[in-house]
mmCIF file with all atom_site columns, C-alpha atoms in Angstrom:
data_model
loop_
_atom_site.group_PDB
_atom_site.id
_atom_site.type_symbol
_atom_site.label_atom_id
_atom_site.label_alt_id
_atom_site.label_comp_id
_atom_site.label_asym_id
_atom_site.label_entity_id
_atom_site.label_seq_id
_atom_site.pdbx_PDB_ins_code
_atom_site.Cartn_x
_atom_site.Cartn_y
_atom_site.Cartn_z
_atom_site.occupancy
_atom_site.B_iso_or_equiv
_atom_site.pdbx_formal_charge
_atom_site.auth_seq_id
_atom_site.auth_comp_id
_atom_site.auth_asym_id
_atom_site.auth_atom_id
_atom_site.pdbx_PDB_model_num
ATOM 1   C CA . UNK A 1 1   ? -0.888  -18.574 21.212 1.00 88.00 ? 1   UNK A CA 1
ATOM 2   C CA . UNK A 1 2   ? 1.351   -17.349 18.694 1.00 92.00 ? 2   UNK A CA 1
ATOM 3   C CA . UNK A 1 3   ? 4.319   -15.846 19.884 1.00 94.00 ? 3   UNK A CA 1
ATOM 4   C CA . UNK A 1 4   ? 3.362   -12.266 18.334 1.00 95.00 ? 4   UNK A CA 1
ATOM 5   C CA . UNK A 1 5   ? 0.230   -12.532 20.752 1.00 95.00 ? 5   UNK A CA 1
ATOM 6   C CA . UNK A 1 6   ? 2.601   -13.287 23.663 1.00 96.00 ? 6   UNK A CA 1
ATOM 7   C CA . UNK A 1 7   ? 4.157   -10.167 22.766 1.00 97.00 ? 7   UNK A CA 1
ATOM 8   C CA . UNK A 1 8   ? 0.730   -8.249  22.051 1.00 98.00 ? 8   UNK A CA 1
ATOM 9   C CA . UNK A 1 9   ? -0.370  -10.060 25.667 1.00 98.00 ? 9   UNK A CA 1
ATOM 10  C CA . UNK A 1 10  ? 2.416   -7.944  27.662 1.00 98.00 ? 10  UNK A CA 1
ATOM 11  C CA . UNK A 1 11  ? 2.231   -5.338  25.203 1.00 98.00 ? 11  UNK A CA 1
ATOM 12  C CA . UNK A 1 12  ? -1.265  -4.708  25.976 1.00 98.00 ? 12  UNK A CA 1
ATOM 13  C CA . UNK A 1 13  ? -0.319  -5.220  29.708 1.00 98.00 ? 13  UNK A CA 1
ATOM 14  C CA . UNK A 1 14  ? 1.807   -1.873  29.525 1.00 98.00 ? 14  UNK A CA 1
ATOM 15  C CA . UNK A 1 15  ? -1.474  -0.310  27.552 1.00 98.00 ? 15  UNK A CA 1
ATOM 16  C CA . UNK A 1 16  ? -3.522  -1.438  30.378 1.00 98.00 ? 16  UNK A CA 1
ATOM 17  C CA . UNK A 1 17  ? -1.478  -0.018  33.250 1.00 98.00 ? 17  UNK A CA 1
ATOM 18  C CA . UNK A 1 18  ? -1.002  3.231   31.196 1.00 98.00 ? 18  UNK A CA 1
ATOM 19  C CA . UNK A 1 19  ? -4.873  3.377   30.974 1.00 98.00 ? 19  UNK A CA 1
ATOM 20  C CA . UNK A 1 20  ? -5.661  2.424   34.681 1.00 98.00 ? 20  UNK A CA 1
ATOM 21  C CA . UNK A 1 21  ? -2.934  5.142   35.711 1.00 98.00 ? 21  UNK A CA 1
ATOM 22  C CA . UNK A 1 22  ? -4.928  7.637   33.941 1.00 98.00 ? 22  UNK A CA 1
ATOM 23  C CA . UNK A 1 23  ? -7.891  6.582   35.292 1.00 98.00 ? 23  UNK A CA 1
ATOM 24  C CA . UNK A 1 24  ? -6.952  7.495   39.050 1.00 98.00 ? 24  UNK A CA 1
ATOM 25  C CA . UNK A 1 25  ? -5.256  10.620  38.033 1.00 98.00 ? 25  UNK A CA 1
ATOM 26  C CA . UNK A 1 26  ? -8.868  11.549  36.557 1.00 98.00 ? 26  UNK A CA 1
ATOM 27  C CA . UNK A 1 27  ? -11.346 9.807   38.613 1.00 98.00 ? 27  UNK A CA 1
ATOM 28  C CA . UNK A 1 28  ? -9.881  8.488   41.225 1.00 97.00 ? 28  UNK A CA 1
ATOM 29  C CA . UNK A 1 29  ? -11.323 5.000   40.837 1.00 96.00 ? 29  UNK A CA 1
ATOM 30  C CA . UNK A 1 30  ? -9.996  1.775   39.387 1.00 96.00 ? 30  UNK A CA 1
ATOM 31  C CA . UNK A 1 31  ? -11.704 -1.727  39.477 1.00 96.00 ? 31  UNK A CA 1
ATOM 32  C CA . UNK A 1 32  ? -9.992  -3.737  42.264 1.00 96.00 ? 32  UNK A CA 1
ATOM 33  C CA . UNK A 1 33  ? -9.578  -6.884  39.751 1.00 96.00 ? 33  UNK A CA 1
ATOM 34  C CA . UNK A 1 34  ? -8.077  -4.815  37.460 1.00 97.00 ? 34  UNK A CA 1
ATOM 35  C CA . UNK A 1 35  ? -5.908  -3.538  40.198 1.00 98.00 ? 35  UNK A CA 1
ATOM 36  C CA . UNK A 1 36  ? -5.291  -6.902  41.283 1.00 97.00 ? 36  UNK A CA 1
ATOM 37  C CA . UNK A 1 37  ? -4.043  -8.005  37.701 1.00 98.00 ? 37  UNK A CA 1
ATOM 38  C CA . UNK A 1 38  ? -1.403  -5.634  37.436 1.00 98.00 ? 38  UNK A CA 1
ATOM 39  C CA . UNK A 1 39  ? 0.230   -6.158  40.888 1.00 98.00 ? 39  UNK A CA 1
ATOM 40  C CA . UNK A 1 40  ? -0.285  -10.151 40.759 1.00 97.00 ? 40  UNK A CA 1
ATOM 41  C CA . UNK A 1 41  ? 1.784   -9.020  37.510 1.00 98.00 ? 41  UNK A CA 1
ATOM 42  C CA . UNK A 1 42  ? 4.494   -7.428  39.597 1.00 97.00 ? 42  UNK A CA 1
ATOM 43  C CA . UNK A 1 43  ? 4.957   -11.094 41.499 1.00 96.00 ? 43  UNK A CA 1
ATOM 44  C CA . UNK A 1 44  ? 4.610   -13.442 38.839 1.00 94.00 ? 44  UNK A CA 1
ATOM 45  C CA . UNK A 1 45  ? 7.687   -16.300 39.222 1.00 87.00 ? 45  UNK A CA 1
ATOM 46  C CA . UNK A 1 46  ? 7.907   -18.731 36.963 1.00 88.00 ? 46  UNK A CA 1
ATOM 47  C CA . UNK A 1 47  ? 5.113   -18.469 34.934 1.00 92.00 ? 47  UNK A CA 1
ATOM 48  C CA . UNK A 1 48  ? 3.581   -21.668 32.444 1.00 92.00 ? 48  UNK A CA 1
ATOM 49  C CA . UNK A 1 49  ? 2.915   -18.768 29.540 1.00 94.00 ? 49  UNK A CA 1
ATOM 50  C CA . UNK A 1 50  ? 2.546   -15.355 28.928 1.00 96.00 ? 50  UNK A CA 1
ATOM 51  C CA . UNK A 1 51  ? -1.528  -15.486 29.811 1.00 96.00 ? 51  UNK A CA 1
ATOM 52  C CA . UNK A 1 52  ? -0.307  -17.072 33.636 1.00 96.00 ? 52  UNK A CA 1
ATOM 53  C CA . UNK A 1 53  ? 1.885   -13.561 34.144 1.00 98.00 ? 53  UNK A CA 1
ATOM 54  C CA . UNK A 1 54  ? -2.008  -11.794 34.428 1.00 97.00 ? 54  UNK A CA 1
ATOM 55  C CA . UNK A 1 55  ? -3.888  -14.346 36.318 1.00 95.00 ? 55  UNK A CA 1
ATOM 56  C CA . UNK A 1 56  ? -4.348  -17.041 32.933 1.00 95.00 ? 56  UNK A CA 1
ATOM 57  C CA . UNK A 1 57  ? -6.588  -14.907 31.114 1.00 94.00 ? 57  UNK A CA 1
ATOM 58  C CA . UNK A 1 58  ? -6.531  -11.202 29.619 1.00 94.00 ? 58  UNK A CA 1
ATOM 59  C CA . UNK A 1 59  ? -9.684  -10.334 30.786 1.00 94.00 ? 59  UNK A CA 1
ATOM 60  C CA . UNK A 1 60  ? -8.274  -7.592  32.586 1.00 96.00 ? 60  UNK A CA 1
ATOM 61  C CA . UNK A 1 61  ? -5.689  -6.285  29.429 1.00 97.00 ? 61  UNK A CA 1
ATOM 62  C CA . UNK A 1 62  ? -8.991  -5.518  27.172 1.00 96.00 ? 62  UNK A CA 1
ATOM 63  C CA . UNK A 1 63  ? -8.757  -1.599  27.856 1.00 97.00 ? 63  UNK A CA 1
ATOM 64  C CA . UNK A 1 64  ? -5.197  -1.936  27.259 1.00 98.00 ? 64  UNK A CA 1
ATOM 65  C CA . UNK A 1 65  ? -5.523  -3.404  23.849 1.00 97.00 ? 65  UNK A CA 1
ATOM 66  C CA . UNK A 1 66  ? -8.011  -0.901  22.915 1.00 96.00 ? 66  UNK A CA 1
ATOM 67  C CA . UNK A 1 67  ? -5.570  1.713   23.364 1.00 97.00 ? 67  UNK A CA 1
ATOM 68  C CA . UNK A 1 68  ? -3.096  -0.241  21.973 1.00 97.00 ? 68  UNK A CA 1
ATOM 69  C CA . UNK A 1 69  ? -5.600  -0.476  18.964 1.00 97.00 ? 69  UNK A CA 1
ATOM 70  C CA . UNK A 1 70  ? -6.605  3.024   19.072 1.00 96.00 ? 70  UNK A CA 1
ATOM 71  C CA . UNK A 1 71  ? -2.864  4.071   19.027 1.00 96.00 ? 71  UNK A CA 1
ATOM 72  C CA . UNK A 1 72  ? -2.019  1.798   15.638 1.00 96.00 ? 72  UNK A CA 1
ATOM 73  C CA . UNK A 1 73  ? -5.102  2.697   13.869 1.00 95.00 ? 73  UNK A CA 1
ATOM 74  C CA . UNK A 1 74  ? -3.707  6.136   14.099 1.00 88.00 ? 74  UNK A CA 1
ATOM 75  C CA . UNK A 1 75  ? -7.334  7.638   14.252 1.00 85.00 ? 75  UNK A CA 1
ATOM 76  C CA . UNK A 1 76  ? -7.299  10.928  15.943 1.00 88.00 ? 76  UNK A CA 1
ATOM 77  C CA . UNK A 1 77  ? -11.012 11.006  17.231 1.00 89.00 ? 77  UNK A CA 1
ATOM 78  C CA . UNK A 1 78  ? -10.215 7.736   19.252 1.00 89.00 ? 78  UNK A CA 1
ATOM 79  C CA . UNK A 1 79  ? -6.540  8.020   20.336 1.00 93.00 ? 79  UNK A CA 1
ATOM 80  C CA . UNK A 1 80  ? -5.801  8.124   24.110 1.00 94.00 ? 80  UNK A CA 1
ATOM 81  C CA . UNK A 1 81  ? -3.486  10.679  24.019 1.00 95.00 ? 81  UNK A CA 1
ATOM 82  C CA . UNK A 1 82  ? -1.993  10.272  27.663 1.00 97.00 ? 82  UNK A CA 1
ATOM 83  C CA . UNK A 1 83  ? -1.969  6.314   28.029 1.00 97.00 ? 83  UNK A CA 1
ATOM 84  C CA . UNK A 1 84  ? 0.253   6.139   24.536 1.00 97.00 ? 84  UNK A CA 1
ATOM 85  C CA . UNK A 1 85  ? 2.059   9.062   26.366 1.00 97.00 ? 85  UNK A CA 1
ATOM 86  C CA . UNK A 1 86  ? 2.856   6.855   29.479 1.00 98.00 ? 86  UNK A CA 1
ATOM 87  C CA . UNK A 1 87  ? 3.262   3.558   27.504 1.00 98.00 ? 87  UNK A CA 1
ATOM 88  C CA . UNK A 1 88  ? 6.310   4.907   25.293 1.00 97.00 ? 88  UNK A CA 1
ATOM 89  C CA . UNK A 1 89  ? 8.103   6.707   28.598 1.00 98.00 ? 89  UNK A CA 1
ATOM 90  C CA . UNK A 1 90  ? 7.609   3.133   30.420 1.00 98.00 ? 90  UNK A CA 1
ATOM 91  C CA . UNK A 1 91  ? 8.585   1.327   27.544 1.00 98.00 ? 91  UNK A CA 1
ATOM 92  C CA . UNK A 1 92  ? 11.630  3.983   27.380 1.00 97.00 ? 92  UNK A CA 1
ATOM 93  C CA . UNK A 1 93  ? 12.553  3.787   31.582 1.00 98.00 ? 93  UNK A CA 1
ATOM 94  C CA . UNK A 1 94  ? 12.727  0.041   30.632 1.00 98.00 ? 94  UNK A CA 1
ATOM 95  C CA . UNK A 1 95  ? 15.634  0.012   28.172 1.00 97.00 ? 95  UNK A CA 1
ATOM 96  C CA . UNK A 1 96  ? 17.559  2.406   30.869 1.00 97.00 ? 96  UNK A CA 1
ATOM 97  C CA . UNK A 1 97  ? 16.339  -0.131  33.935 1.00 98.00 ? 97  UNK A CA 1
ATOM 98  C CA . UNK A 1 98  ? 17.949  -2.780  31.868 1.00 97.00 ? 98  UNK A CA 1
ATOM 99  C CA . UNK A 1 99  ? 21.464  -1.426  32.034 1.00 97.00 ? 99  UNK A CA 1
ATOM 100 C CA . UNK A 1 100 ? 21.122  -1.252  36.044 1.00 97.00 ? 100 UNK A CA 1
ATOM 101 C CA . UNK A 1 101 ? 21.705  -4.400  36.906 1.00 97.00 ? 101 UNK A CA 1
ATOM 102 C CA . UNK A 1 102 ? 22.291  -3.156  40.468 1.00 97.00 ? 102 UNK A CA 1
ATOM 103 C CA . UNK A 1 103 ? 18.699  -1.396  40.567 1.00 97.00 ? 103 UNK A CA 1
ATOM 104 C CA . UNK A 1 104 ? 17.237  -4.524  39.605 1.00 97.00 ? 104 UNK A CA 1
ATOM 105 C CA . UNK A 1 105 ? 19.016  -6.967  42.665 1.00 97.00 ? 105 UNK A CA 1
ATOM 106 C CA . UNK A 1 106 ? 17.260  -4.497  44.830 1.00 97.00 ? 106 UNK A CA 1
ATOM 107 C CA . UNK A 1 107 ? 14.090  -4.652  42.784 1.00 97.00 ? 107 UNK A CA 1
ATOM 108 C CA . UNK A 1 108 ? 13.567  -8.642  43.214 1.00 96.00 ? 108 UNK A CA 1
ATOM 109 C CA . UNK A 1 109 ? 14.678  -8.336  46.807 1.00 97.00 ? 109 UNK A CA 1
ATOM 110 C CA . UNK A 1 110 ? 12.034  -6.080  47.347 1.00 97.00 ? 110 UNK A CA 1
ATOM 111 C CA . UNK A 1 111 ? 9.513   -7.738  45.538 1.00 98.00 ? 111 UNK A CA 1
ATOM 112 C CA . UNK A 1 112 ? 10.234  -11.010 47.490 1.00 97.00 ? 112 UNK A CA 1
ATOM 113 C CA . UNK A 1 113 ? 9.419   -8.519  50.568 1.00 97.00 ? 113 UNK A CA 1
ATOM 114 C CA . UNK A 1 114 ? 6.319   -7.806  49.133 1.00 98.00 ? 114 UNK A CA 1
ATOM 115 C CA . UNK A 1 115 ? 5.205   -11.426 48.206 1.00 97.00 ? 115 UNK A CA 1
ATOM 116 C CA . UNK A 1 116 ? 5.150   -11.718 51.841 1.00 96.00 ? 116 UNK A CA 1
ATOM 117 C CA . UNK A 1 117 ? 3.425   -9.009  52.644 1.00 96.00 ? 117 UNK A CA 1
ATOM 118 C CA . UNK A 1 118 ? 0.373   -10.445 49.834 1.00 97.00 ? 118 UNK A CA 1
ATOM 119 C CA . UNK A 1 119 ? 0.205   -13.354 51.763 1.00 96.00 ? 119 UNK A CA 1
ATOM 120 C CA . UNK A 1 120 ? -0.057  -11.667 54.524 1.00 96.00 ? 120 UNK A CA 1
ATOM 121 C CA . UNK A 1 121 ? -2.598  -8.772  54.069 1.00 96.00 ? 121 UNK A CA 1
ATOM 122 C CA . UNK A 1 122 ? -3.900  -10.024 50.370 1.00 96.00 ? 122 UNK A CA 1
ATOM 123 C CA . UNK A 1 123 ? -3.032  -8.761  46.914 1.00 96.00 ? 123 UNK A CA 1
ATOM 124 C CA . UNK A 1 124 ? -4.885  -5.236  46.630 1.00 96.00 ? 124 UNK A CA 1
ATOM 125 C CA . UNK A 1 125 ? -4.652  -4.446  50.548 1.00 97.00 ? 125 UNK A CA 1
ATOM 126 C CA . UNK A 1 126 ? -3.477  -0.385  50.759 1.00 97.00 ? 126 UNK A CA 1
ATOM 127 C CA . UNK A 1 127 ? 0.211   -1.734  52.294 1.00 97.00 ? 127 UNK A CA 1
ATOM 128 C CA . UNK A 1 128 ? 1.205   -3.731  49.286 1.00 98.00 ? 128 UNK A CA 1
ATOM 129 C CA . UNK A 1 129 ? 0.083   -0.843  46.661 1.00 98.00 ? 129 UNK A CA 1
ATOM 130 C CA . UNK A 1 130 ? 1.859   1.197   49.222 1.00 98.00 ? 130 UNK A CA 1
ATOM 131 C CA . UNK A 1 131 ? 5.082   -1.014  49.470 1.00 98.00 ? 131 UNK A CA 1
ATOM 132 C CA . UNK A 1 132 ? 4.884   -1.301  44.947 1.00 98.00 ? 132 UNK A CA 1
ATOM 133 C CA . UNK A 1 133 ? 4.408   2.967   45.046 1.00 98.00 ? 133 UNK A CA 1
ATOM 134 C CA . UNK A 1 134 ? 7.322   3.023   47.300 1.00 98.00 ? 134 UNK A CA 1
ATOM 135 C CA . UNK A 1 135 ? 9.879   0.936   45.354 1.00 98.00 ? 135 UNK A CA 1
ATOM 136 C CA . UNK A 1 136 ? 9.138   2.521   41.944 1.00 98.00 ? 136 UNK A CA 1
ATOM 137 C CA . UNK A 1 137 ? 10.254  5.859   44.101 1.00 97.00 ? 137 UNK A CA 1
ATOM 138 C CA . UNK A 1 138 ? 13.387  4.716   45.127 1.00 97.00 ? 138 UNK A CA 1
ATOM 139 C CA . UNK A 1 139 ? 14.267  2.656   41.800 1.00 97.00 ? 139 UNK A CA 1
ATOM 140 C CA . UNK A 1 140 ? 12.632  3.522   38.651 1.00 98.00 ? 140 UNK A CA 1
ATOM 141 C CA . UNK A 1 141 ? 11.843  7.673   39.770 1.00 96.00 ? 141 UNK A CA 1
ATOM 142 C CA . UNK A 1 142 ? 15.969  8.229   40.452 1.00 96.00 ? 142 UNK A CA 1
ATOM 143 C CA . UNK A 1 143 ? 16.446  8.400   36.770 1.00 97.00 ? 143 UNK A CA 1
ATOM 144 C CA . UNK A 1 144 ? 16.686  11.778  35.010 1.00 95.00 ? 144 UNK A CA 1
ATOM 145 C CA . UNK A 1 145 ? 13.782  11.040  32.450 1.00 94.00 ? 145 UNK A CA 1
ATOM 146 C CA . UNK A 1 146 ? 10.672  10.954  34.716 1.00 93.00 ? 146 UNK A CA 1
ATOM 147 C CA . UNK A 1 147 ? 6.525   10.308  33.778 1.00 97.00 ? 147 UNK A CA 1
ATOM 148 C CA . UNK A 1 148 ? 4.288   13.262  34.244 1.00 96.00 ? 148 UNK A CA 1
ATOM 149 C CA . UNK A 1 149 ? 0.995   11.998  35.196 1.00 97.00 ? 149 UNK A CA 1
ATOM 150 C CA . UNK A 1 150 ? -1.718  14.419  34.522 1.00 97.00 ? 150 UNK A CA 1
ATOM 151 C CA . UNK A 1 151 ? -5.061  14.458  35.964 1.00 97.00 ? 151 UNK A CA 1
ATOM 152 C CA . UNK A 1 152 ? -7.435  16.365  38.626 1.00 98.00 ? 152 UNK A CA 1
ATOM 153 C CA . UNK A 1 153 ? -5.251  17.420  41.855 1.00 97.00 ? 153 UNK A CA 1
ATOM 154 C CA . UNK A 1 154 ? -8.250  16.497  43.457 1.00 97.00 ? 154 UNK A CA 1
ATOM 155 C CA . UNK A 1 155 ? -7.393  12.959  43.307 1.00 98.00 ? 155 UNK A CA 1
ATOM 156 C CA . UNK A 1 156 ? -3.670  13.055  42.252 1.00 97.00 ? 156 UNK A CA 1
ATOM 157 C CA . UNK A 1 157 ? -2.997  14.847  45.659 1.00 96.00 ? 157 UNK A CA 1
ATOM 158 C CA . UNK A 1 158 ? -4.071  11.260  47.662 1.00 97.00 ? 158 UNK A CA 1
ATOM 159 C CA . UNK A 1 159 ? -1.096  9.958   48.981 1.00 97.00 ? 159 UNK A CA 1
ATOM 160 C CA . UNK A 1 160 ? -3.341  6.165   48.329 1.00 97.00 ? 160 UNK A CA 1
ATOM 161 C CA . UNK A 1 161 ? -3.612  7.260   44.568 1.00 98.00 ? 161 UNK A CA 1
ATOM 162 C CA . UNK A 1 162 ? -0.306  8.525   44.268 1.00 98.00 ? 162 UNK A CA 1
ATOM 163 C CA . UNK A 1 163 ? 1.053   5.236   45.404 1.00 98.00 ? 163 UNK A CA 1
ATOM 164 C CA . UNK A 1 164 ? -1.580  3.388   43.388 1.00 98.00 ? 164 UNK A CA 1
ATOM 165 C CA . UNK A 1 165 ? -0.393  5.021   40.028 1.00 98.00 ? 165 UNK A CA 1
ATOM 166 C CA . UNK A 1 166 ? 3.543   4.370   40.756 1.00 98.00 ? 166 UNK A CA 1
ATOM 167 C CA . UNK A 1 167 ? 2.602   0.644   41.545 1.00 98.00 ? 167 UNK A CA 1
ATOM 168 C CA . UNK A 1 168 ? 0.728   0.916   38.272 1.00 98.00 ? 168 UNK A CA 1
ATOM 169 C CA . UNK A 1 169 ? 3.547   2.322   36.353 1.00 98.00 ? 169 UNK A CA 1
ATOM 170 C CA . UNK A 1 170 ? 5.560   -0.014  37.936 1.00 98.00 ? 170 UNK A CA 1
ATOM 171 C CA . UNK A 1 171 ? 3.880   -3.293  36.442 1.00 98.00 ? 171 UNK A CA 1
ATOM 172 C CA . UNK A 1 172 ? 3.773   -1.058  33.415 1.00 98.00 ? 172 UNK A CA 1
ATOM 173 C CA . UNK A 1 173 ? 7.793   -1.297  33.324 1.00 98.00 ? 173 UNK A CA 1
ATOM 174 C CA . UNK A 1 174 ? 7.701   -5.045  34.194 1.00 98.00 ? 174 UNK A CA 1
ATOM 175 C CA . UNK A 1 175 ? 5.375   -5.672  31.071 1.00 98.00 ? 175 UNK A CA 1
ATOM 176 C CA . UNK A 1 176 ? 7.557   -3.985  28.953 1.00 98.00 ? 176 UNK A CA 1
ATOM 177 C CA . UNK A 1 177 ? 10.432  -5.840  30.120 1.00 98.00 ? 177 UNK A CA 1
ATOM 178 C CA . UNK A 1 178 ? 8.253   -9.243  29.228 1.00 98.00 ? 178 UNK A CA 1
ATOM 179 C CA . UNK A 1 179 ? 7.423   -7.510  25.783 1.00 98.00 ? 179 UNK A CA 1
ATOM 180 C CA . UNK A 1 180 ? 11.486  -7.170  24.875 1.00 98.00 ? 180 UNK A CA 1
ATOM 181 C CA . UNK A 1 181 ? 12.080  -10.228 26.075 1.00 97.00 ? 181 UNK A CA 1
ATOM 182 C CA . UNK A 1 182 ? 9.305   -12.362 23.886 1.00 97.00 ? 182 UNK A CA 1
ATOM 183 C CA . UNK A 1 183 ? 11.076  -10.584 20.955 1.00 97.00 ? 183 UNK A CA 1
ATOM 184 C CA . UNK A 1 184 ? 9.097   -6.962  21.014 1.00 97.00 ? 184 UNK A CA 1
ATOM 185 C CA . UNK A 1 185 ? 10.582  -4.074  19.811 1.00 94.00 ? 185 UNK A CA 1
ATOM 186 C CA . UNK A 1 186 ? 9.780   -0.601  19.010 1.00 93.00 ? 186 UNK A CA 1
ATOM 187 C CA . UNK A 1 187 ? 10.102  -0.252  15.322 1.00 93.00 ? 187 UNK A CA 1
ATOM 188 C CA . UNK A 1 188 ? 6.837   -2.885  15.129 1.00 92.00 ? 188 UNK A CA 1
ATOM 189 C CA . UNK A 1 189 ? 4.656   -0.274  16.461 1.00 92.00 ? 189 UNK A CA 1
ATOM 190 C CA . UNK A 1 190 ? 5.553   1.691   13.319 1.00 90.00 ? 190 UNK A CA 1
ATOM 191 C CA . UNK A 1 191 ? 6.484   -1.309  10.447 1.00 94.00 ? 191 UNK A CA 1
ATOM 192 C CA . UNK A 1 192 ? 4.615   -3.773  11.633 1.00 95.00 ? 192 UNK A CA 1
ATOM 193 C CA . UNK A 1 193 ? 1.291   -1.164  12.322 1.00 95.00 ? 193 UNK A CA 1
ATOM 194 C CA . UNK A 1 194 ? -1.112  -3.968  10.023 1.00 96.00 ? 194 UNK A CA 1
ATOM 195 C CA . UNK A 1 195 ? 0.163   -6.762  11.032 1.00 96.00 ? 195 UNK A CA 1
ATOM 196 C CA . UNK A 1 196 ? -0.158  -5.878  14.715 1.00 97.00 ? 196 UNK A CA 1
ATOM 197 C CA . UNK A 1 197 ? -3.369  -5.044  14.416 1.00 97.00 ? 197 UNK A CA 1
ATOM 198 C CA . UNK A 1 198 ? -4.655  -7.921  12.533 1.00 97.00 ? 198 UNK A CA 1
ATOM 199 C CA . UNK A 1 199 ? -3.765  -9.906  15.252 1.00 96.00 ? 199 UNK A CA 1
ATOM 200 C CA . UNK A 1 200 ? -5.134  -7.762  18.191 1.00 96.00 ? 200 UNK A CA 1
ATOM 201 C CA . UNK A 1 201 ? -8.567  -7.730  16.435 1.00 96.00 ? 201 UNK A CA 1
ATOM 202 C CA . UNK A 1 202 ? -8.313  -11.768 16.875 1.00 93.00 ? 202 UNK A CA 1
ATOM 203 C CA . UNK A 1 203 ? -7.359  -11.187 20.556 1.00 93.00 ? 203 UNK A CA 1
ATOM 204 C CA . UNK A 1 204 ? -10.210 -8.927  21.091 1.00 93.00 ? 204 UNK A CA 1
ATOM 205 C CA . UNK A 1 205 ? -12.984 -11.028 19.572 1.00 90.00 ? 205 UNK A CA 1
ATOM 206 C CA . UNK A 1 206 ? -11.655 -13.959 21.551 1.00 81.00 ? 206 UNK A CA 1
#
């Protein structure tokens, strides 16, 4: 892989968990691989390439880089309005997360918590999404600049999909972090609008 598809690989990651958030918050159901992808995401140490990070494939990123696409093309019929919404505020809570190096000691010292708890219950099992919902609540939700999730109460009201969409956003933060750190930055997604694209249309058809 090149290394702008590493960054379009965790790019699309933070699509992906923007798109799966806003899933729940509508329907109230989300595929447990996909699921599964995003938290395995969450506990990824030392990983061989950007591709290991998500399980060795991007199966699971394809809705994200349709957004992702749907967002460059600038093409108003097919834009997901809320996903681009929740990608820029998670790639935005990143930059400020990155300044904390207190909030993220407790972050990894959690997350080792919760390793444990996958091996013990299995990745998708209601007390790991649980124990993801809960850290993003006392870490990333204690800064001033929050994400609105919008949706049907219906489902946004269930404490399980509540929990589900702050692991989600969660991941979404971490793949931003791997974007910025494989070189991404924000002023591609408006210079480099062609260029991105030409190469997510070669990740797609792959």
């Amino acid at each position: 892989m090149s290394p702008i598809q590493e960054q379009l690989v965790a790019l699309g990651a933070v699509f992906e968990a923007a798109v799966l958030a806003d899933k729940i918050a509508r329907t109230g159901q989300v595929s447990e691989a996909s699921m599964g992808c995003m938290l395995g995401s969450l506990l990824a140490r030392d990983p061989k390439s950007t591709l290991d990070v998500y399980g060795g494939d991007d199966l699971n990123l394809r809705d994200g880089y349709r957004a992702l696409i749907s967002s460059l093309e600038r093409n108003p019929s097919a834009l997901q309005r809320e996903p681009l919404r929740y990608s820029l505020a998670m790639i935005g809570l990143e930059r400020q997360l990155d300044k904390r190096g207190d909030m993220l000691q407790v972050m990894s010292s959690r997350l080792d918590q919760i390793q444990q708890q996958v091996e013990h219950f299995g990745l998708v099992h209601d007390n790991v999404i649980a124990g993801c919902g809960g850290l993003y609540q006392d870490t990333i939700s204690t800064f001033r600049q929050r994400i609105q999730v919008h949706g049907d109460m219906r489902f946004l009201q269930q404490p399980n999909n509540a929990a589900k969409i702050r692991a989600l956003l969660l991941a979404g933060i971490r793949s931003a972090r791997l974007w910025r750190q494989l070189g991404g930055h924000r002023w591609q997604l408006v210079f480099s609008r062609s260029k991105l694209l030409k190469e997510l249309y070669e990740l797609t058809r792959s």
